[in-house]
XYZ file of C-alpha atoms in Angstrom:
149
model
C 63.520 45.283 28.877
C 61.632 42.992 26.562
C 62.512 40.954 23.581
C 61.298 43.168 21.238
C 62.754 46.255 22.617
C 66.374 44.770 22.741
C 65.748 43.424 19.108
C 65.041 47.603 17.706
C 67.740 48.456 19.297
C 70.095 46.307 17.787
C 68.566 46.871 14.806
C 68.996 50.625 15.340
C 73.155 49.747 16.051
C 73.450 47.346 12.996
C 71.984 50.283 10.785
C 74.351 52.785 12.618
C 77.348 50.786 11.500
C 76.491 50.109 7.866
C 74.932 53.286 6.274
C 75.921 52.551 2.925
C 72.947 49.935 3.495
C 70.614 52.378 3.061
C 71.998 55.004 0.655
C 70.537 55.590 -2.542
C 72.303 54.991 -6.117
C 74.947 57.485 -6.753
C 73.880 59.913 -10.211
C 75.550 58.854 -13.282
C 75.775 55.288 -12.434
C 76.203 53.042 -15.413
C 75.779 49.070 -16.106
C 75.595 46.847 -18.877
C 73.309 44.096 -19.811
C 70.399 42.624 -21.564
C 66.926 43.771 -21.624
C 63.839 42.714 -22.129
C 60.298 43.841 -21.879
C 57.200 43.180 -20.490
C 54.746 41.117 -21.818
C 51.088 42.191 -22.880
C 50.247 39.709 -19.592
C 51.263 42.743 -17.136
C 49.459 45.405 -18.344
C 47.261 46.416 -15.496
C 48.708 44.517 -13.112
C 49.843 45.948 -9.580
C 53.708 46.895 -9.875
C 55.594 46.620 -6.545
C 55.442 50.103 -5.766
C 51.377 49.918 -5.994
C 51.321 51.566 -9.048
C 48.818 50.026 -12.120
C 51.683 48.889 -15.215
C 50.753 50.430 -18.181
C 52.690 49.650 -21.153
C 52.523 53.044 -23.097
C 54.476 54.799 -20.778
C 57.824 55.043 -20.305
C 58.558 52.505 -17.212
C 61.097 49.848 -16.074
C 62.071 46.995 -13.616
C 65.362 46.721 -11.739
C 66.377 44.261 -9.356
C 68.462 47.161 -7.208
C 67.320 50.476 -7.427
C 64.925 52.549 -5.859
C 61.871 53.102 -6.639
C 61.215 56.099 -8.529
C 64.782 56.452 -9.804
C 64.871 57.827 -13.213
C 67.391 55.774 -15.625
C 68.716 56.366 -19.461
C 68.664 53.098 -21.572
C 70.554 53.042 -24.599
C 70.409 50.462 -27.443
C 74.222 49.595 -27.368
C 73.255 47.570 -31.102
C 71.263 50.956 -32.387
C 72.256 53.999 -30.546
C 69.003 54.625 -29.399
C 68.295 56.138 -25.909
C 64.831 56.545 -23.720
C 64.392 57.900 -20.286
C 62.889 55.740 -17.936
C 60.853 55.601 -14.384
C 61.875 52.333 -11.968
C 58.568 51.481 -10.443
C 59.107 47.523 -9.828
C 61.458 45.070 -8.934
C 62.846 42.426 -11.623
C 63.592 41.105 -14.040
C 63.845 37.535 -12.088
C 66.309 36.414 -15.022
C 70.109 36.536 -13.996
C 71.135 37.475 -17.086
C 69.251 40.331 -17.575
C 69.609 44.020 -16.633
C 66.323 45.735 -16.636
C 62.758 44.929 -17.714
C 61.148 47.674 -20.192
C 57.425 48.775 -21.250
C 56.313 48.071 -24.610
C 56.618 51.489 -25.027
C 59.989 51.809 -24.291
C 60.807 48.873 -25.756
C 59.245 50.329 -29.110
C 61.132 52.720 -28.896
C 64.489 51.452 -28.377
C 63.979 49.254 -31.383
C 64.083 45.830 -29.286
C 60.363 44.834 -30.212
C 61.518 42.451 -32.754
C 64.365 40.743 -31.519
C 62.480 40.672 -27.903
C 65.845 41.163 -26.275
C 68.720 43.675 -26.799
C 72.222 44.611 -24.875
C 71.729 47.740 -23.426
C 73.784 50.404 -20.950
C 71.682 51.753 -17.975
C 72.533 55.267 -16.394
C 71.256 56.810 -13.591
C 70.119 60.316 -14.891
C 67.537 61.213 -11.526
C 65.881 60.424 -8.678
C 61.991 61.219 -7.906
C 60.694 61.858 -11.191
C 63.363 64.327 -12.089
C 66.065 64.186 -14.506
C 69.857 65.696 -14.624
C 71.265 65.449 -18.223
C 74.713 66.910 -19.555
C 74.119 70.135 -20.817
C 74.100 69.176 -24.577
C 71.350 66.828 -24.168
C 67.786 67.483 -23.857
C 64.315 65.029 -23.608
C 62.156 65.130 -26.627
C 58.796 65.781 -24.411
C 56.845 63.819 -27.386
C 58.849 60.760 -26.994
C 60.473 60.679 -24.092
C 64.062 60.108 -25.941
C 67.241 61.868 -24.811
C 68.626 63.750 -27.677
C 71.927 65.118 -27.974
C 72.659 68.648 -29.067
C 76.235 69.060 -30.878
C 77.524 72.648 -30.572
């Protein structure tokens, strides 16, 4: 047996014994933090999952989650919340949460200030979203808006 081949399959027998390695983030998830948002630099730049950044939609960077993973960010200082898409890794700051767009950002209400605490919630995974059943996306905005019976 080569090197190689006895290197896969231990490999193969590490990943057997820790499959929480490789699980995705459990739905409804929550953290707390600062964000921030990108600066007019990135836009249309390469993102790390090959995509082009553009800042007028509603993306984000996070240091942990997948790719793809669909997360609600609320203003903890404004009540304001925004659905998001995780399509790159960051923010390289240890005090920070999650990287914004502009877009997102402007929407949030952190454009001024540049910085803002936030809470993070995992709401989907692959582009789709799972809300509580009195909330509901405004499709023009992209916020989450909640429906009081």
């Amino acid at each position: 047996m080569t090197y190689r081949r006895i290197l896969i399959l231990t490999m193969l027998a590490l990943a057997a014994l820790l499959p929480d390695a490789f699980a995705q983030v459990k739905l409804g998830k929550t953290e707390t933090g600062s964000a921030s948002y990108y600066s007019a630099r990135f836009h249309g730049r390469k993102t790390s999952f090959g995509e082009v950044h553009k800042s007028s939609e509603l993306l984000a960077a996070h240091p942990s989650y997948p790719l793809n993973t669909m997360l609600e960010v609320t203003n903890l200082d404004n009540d304001e919340k925004v659905i998001v898409r995780v399509n790159d890794r960051g923010p390289f700051s240890r005090h920070r949460v999650i990287d914004l767009s502009k877009e997102a950002a402007r929407l949030l209400g952190i454009l001024a200030k540049g910085v803002a605490n936030v809470s993070v919630r995992v709401v989907g995974m692959e582009g789709m979203v799972l809300l509580s059943p009195n909330e509901q996306i405004d499709p023009k905005s992209g916020k989450v808006i909640s429906m009081r019976k």
